[in-house]
Coordinates of C-alpha atoms in Angstrom, one line a residue:
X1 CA 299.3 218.7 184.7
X2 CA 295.8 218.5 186.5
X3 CA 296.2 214.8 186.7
X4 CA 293.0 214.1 189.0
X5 CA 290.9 216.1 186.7
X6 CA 292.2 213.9 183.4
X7 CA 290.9 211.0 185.4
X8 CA 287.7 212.6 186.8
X9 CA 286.5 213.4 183.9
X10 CA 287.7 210.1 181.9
X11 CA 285.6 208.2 184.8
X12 CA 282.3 210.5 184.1
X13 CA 282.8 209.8 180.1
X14 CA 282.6 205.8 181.5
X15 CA 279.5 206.7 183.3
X16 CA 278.0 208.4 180.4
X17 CA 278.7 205.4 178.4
X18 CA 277.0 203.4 180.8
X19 CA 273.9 205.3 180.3
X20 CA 273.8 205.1 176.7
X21 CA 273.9 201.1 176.9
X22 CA 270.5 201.5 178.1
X23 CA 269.5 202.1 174.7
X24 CA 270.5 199.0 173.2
X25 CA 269.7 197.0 176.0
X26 CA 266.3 198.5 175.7
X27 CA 266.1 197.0 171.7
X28 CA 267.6 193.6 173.1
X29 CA 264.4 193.2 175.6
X30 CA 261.6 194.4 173.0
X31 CA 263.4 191.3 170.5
X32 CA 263.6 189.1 173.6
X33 CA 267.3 188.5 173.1
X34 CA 269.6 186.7 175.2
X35 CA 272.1 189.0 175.0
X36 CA 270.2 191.6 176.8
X37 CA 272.7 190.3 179.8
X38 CA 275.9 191.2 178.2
X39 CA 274.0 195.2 178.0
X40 CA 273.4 194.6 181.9
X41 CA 276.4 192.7 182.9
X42 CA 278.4 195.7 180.8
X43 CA 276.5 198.5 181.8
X44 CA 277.2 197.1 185.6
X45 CA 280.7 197.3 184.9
X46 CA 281.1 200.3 183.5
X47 CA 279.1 201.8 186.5
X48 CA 281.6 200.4 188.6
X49 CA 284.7 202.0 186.9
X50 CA 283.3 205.1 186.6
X51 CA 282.2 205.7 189.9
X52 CA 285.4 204.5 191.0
X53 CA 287.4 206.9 188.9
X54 CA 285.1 209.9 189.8
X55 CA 285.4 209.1 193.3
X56 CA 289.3 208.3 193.7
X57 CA 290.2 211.6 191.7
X58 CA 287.7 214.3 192.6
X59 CA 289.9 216.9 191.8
X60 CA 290.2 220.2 194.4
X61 CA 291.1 222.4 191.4
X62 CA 288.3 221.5 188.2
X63 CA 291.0 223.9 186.2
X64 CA 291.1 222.6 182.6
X65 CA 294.2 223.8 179.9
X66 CA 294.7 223.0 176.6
X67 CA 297.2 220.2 177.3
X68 CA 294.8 218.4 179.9
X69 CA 292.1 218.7 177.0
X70 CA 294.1 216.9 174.7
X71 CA 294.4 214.1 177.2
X72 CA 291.3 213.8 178.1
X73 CA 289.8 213.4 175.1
X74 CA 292.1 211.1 173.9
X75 CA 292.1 208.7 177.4
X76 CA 288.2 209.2 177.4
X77 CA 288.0 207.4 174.1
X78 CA 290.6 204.6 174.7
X79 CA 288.3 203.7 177.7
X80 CA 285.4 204.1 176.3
X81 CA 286.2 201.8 173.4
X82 CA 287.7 199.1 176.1
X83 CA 284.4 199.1 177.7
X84 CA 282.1 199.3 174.9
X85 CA 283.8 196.2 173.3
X86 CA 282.7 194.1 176.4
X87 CA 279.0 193.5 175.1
X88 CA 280.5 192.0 171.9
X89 CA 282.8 189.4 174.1
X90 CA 280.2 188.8 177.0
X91 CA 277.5 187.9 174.3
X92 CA 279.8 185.9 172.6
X93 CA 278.7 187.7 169.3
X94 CA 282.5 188.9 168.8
X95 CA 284.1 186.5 171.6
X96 CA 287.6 187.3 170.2
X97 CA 288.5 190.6 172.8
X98 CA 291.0 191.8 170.0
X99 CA 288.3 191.9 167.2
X100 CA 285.5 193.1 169.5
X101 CA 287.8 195.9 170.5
X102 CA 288.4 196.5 166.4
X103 CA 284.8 197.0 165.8
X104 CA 283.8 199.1 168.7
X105 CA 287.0 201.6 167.8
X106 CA 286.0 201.5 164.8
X107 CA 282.3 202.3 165.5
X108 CA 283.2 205.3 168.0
X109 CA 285.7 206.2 165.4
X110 CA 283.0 206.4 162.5
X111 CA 285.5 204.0 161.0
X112 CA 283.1 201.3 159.4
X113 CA 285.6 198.8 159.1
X114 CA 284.5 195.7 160.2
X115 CA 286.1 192.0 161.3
X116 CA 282.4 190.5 160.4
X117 CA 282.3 188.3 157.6
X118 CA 278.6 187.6 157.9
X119 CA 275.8 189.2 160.3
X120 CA 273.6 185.7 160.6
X121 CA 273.0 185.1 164.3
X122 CA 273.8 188.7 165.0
X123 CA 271.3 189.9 167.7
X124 CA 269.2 193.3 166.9
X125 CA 270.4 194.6 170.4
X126 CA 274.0 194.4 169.7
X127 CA 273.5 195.5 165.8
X128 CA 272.1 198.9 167.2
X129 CA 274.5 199.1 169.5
X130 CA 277.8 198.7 167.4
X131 CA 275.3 201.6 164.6
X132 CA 275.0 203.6 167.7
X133 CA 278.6 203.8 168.3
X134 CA 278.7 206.0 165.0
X135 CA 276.0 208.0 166.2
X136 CA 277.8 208.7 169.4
X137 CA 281.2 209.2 168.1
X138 CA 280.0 211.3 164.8
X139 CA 279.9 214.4 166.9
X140 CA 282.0 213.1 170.1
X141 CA 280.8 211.9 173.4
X142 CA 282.4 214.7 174.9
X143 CA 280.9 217.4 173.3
X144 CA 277.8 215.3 174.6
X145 CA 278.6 216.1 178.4
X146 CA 279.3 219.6 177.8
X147 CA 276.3 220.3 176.0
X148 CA 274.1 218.9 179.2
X149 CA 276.4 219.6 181.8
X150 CA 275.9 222.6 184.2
X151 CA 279.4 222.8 185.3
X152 CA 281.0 223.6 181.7
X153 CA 283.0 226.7 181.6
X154 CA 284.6 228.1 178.7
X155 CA 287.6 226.5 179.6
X156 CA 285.8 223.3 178.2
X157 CA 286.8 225.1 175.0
X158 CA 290.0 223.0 174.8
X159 CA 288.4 219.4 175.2
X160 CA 285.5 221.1 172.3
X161 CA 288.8 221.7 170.1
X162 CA 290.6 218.6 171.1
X163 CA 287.5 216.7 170.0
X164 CA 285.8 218.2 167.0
X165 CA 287.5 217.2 163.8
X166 CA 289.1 220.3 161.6
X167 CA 291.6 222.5 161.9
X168 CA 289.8 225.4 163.5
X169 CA 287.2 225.0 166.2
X170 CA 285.7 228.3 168.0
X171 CA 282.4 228.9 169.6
X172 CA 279.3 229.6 167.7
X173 CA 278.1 231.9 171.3
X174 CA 280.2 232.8 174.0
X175 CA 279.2 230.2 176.1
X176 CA 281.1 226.7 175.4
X177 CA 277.7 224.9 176.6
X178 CA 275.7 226.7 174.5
X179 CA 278.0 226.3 171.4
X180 CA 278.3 222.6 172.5
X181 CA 274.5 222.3 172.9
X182 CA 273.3 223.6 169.5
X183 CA 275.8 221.4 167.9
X184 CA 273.8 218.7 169.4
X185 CA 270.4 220.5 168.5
X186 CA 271.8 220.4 164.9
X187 CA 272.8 216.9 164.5
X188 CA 269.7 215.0 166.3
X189 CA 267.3 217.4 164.1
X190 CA 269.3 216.0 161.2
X191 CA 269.1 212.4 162.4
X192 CA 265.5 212.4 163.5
X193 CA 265.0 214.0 159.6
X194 CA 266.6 211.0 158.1
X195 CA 265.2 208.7 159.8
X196 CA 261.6 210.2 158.9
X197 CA 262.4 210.4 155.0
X198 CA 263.8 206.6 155.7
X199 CA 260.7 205.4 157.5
X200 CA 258.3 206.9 154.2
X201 CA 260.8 204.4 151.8
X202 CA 259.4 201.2 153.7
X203 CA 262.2 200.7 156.4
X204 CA 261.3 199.7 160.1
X205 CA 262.0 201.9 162.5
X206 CA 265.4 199.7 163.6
X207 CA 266.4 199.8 160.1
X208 CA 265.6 203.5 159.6
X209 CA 267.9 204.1 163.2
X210 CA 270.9 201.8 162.1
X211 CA 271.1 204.0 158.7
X212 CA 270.4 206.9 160.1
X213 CA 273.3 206.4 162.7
X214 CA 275.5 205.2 160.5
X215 CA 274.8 208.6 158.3
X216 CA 274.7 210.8 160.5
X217 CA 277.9 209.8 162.3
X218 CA 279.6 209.2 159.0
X219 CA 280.4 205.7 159.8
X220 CA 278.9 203.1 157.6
X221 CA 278.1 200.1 159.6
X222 CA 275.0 198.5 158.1
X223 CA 273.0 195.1 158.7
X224 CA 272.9 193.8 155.5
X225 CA 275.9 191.9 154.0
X226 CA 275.5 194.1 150.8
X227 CA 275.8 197.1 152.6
X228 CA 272.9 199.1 150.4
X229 CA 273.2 197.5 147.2
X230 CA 269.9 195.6 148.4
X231 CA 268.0 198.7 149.1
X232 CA 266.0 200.9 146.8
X233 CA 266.8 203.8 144.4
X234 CA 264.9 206.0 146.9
X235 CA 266.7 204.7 149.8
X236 CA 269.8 205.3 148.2
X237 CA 269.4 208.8 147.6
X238 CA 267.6 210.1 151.0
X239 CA 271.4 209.0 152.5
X240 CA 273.2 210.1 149.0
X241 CA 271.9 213.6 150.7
X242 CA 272.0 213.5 154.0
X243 CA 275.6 212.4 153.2
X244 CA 276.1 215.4 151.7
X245 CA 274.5 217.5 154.6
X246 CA 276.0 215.9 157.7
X247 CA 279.7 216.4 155.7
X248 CA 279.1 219.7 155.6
X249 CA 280.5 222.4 158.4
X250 CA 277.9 222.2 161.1
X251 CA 278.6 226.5 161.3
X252 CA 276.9 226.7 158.1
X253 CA 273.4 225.5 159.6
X254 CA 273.8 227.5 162.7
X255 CA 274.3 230.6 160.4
X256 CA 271.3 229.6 158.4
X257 CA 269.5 229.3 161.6
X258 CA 270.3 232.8 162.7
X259 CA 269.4 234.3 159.2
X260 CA 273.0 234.9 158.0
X261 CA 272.4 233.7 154.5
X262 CA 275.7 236.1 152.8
X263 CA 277.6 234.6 155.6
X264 CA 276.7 231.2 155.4
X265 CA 276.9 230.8 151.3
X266 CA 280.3 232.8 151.5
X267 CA 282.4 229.8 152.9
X268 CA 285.1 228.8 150.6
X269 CA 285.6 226.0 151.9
X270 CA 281.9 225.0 151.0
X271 CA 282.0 225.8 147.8
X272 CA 285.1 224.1 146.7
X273 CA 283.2 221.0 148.6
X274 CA 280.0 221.1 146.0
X275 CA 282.5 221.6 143.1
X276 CA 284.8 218.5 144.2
X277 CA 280.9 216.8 144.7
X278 CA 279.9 217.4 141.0
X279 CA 283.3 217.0 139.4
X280 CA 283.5 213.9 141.1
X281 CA 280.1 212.4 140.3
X282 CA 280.8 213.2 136.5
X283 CA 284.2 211.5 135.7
X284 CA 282.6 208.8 138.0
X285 CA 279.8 208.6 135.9
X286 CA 281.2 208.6 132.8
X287 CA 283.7 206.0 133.8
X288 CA 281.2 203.6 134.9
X289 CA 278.5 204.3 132.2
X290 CA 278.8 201.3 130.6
X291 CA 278.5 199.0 133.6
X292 CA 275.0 200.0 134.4
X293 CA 271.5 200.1 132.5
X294 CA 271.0 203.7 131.9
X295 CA 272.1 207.1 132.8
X296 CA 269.9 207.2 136.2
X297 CA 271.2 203.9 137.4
X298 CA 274.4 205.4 136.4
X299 CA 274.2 208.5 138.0
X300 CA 273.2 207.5 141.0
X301 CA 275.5 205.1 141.9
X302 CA 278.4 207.5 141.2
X303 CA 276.6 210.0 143.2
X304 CA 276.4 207.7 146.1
X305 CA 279.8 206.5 146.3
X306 CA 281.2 209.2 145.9
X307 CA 279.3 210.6 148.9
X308 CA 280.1 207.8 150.7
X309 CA 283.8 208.0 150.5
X310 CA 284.1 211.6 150.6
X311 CA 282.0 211.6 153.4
X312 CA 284.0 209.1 154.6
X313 CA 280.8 207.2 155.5
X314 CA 281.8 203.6 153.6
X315 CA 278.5 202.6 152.5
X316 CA 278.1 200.6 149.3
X317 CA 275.7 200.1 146.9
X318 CA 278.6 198.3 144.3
X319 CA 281.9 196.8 144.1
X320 CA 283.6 199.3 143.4
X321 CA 286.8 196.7 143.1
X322 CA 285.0 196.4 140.0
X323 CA 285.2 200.0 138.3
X324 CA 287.3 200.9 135.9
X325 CA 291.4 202.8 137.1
X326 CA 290.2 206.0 136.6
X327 CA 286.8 205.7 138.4
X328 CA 289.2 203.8 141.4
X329 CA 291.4 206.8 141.3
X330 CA 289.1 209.3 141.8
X331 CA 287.6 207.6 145.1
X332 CA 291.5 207.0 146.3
X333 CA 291.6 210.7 146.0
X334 CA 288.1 211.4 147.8
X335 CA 289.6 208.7 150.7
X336 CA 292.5 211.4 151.2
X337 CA 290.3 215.1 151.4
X338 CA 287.2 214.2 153.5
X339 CA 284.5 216.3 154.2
X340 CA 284.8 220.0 155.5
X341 CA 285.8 221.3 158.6
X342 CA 283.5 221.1 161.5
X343 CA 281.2 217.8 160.0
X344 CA 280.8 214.7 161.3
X345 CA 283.6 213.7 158.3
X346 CA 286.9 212.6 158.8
X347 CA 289.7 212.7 156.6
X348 CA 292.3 215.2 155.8
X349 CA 289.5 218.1 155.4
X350 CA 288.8 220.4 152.7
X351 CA 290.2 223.5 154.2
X352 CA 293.2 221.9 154.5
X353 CA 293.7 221.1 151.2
X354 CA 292.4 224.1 150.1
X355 CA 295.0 226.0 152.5
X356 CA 297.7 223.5 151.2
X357 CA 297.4 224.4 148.2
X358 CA 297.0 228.2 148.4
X359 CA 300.5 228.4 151.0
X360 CA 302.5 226.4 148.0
X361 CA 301.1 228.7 145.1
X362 CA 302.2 231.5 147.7
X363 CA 305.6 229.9 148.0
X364 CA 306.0 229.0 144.7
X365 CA 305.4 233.0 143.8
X366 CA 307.6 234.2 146.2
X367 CA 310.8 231.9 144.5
X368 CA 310.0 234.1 141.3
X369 CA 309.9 237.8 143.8
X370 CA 311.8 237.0 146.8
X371 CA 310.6 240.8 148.1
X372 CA 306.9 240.0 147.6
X373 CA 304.7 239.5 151.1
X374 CA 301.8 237.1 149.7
X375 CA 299.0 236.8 151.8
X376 CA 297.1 233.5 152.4
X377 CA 293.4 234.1 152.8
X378 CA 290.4 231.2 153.4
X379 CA 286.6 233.4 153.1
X380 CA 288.8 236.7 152.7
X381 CA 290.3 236.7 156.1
X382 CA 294.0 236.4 156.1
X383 CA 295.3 233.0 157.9
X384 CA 298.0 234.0 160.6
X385 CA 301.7 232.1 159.9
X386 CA 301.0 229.9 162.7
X387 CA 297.5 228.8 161.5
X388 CA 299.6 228.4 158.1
X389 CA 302.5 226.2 160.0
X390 CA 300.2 224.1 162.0
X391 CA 298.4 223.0 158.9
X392 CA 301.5 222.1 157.2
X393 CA 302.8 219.9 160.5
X394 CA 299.8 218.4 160.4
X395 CA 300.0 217.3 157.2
X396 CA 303.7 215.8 157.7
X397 CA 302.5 214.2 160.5
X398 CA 299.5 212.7 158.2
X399 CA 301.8 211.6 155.6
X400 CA 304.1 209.7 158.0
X401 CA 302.0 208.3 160.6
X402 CA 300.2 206.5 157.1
X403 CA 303.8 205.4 156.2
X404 CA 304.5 204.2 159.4
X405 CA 300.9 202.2 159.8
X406 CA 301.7 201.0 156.1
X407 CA 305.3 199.4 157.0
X408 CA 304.0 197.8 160.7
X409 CA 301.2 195.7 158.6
X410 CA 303.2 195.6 155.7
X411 CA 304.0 191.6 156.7
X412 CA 300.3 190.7 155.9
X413 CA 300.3 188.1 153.1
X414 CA 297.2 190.2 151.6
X415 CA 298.1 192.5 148.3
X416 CA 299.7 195.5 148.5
X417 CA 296.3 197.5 147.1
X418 CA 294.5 196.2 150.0
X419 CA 297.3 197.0 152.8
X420 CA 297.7 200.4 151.4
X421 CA 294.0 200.9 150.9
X422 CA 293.5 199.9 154.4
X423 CA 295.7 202.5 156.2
X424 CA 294.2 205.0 154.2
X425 CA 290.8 203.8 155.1
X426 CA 291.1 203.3 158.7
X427 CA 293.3 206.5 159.4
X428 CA 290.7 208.8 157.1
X429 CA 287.9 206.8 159.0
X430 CA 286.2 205.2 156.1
X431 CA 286.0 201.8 156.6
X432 CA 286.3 199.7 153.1
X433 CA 289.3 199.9 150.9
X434 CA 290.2 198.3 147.5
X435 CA 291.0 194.5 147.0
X436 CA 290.7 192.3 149.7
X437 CA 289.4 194.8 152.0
X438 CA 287.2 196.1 149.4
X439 CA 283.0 197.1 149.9
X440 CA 281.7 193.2 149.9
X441 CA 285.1 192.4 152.5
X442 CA 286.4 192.4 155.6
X443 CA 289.5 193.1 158.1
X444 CA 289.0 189.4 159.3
X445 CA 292.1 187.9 157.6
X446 CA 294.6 190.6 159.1
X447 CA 296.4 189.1 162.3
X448 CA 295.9 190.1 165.9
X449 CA 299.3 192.9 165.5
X450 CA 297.9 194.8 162.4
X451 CA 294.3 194.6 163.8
X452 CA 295.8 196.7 167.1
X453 CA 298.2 199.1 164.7
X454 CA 294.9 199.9 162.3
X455 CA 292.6 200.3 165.5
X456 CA 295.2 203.3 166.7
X457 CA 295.6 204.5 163.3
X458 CA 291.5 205.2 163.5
X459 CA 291.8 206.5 166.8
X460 CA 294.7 209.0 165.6
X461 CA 292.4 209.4 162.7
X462 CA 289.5 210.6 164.4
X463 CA 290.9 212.4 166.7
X464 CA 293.2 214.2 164.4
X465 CA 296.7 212.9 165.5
X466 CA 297.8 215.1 168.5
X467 CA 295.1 214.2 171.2
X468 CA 296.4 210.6 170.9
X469 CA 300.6 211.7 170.7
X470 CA 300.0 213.6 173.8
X471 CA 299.3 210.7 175.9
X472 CA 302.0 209.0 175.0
X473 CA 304.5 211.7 176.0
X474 CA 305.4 211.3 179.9
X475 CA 306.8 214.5 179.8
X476 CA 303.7 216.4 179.2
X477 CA 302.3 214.8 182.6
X478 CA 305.4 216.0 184.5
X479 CA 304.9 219.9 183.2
X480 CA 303.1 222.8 184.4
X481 CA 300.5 223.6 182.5
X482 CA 299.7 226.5 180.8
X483 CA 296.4 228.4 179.7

């Protein structure tokens, strides 16, 4: 284990952080705010750490393995949710350090799930920055620095696959920068986009940024109390589709870019995303019909939520706590798939579930013809019996850590739908869930224990369960590691 590199590297993600407090310290001067000083006191701080890490553990040998990628990335976003939670507590905006750490893992998480009850009093400098947090996290922090750094090699590849969310992660170019950097290129032209089409409905230009982040990172933290209930019909759908574009495999728009249009539009994966779209939005739909005045209303309120939670976003435009079982069913499902593979999405992922179920229909034939060799395929390439395994693991591991979450809050005298719902929610980083907990809710009322499990249930979340085990396992830092 290249110990002194895990740390180097840890204390130039705190640096980086510093650099993007800038930003909202920047909004806190133009509104004259007082808590312009937490940004400075913070950003001081973090300076400090950094610089301090960076300095103590230059490492001699800048090797990087898969197993030091892994731990990296998942120490690089424990620290850089400690120190982005100090502006919350030094402004006094979020004094509790429990809840402030809450909301900023679950803004770098693209989580959305919130301790607020009400935003009155809340300063525009710390609004943007806990909106930025999404924006930030959507396509990792990480992937950030190797997009502008000049010392990424291709051994960078490991933190770029222990970071992105999915279960396959290569590079679009053979150079890890360059596949790192046209990510990036991708996702601020998208989020300058939306925030142009947002700006034309008659939002600010802070308004247009906060949903824009909050889109584009897949995260859902608004300014309003109402989420987007508030806004109009145009508003609504400008992030009902850019919902649907930012949960959509990033590879897709680089191929588009490059002119592949047979290999872009041959993606199973994408497919069986715009059929679970439209399948969804019609039961939806018909469900809530009679709720609404007319079949537009009706329409695009289904298509919205159901962007929003298959997405994993966690915007609202109803209360959903409202809708009838079958309507609440469907969204319970969308909580569990996610967007695809490669988006700014979380959740269990559509190739996934798509794999999933193409392995049991394979085992399920080969009970009937024990002789028969059944070949699992995802856009007609056949997936190796390790690709096949890990996917399953993973989704053991999915099912249990849930379980697990589920039984260490399950002491919370809230309902049962809402503890439930809010494992599901946090570990698929989507932010609301049902009941208490519900679109017009909050985490507030869970104690300072649960608070801690569900903000490492998002983290495990996001960063897809193995980033965050491997830090915990003393015998991985003890090992030699291996390419």
């Amino acid at each position: 284990m290249n110990r002194r590199m895990v740390f180097y590297v840890a204390g130039q993600m705190v640096l980086v952080e510093a650099v993007l407090m800038l930003l909202p310290l920047i909004v806190s001067a133009i509104y004259m705010e007082t808590c312009a000083f937490a940004f400075i006191a913070s950003i001081l701080i973090a300076l400090v750490l950094g610089e301090a890490m960076v300095l103590i553990f230059k490492p001699s040998n800048k090797v990087i393995y898969s197993k030091e990628g892994f731990i990296i990335t998942a120490l690089s976003w424990v620290l850089l949710s400690l120190v982005g939670c100090l502006p919350f507590v030094i402004s006094r905006e979020i004094p509790n350090f429990v809840d402030a750490f809450f909301e900023t893992v679950s803004g770098f998480t693209t989580t959305g799930a919130s301790i607020l009850t009400s935003y009155d009093g809340m300063s525009h400098g710390i609004m943007f920055w806990r909106s930025f947090t999404h924006w930030v996290g959507g396509m990792g922090v990480l992937v950030l620095v190797m997009a502008v750094s000049p010392t990424s090699t291709d051994r960078s590849m490991h933190i770029l696959r222990a970071e992105m969310p999915g279960p396959i992660v290569g590079k679009l170019v053979p150079r890890v920068r360059q596949t790192a950097k046209i990510l990036y290129l991708i996702y601020v032209g998208l989020t300058v986009l939306e925030i142009g089409f947002l700006s034309l409905g008659g939002l600010s230009l802070y308004e247009s940024c906060i949903y824009a982040f909050g889109s584009a990172g897949t995260g859902g933290f608004g300014i309003m109390s109402d989420s987007l209930a508030s806004y109009s019909p145009y508003i609504q759908w400008v992030i009902t589709i850019f919902l649907v574009l930012f949960a959509t495999n990033f590879n897709v728009y680089f191929l588009l870019l490059m002119r592949k249009f047979k290999a872009a539009f041959k993606s199973e994966e994408l497919w069986t995303y715009f059929g679970i779209i439209i399948v969804a939005i019609t039961v939806v739909s018909i469900s809530i019909y009679p709720l609404y005045d007319g079949l537009g209303e009706t329409i695009r309120t289904a298509a919205f939520q159901v962007m929003s939670i298959l997405s994993t976003t966690g915007f609202a435009t109803a209360d959903f706590n409202l809708w009838s079982p079958v309507a609440k069913a469907v969204l319970l499902v969308l909580m569990l798939i996610g967007g695809c593979a490669g988006s700014t999405a979380g959740g269990l992922k559509i190739s996934r579930v798509v794999t999933l179920f193409k392995s049991v229909k394979r085992e399920l034939y080969r009970m009937i013809h024990p002789h028969s060799v059944g070949a699992v395929k995802l856009d007609g390439k056949t997936l190796d019996d390790g690709t096949i395994k890990g996917i399953g693991t993973y989704f053991s591991l999915y099912v249990f850590i849930m379980i697990a979450a589920f039984l260490a809050i399950s002491f919370e005298p809230l309902s049962f739908e809402a503890k439930a719902s809010s494992v599901i929610a946090c570990f698929n980083n989507i932010g609301p869930g049902f009941a208490e907990v519900g679109p017009m809710g909050s985490y507030a009322d869970y104690s300072a224990f649960s608070k801690i499990v569900l903000s490492i249930t998002m983290l495990l979340g996001r960063l897809e369960i193995y980033p965050l085990l491997f830090i915990l396992m003393p015998s991985l830092w003890k090992r030699k590691s291996n390419a």
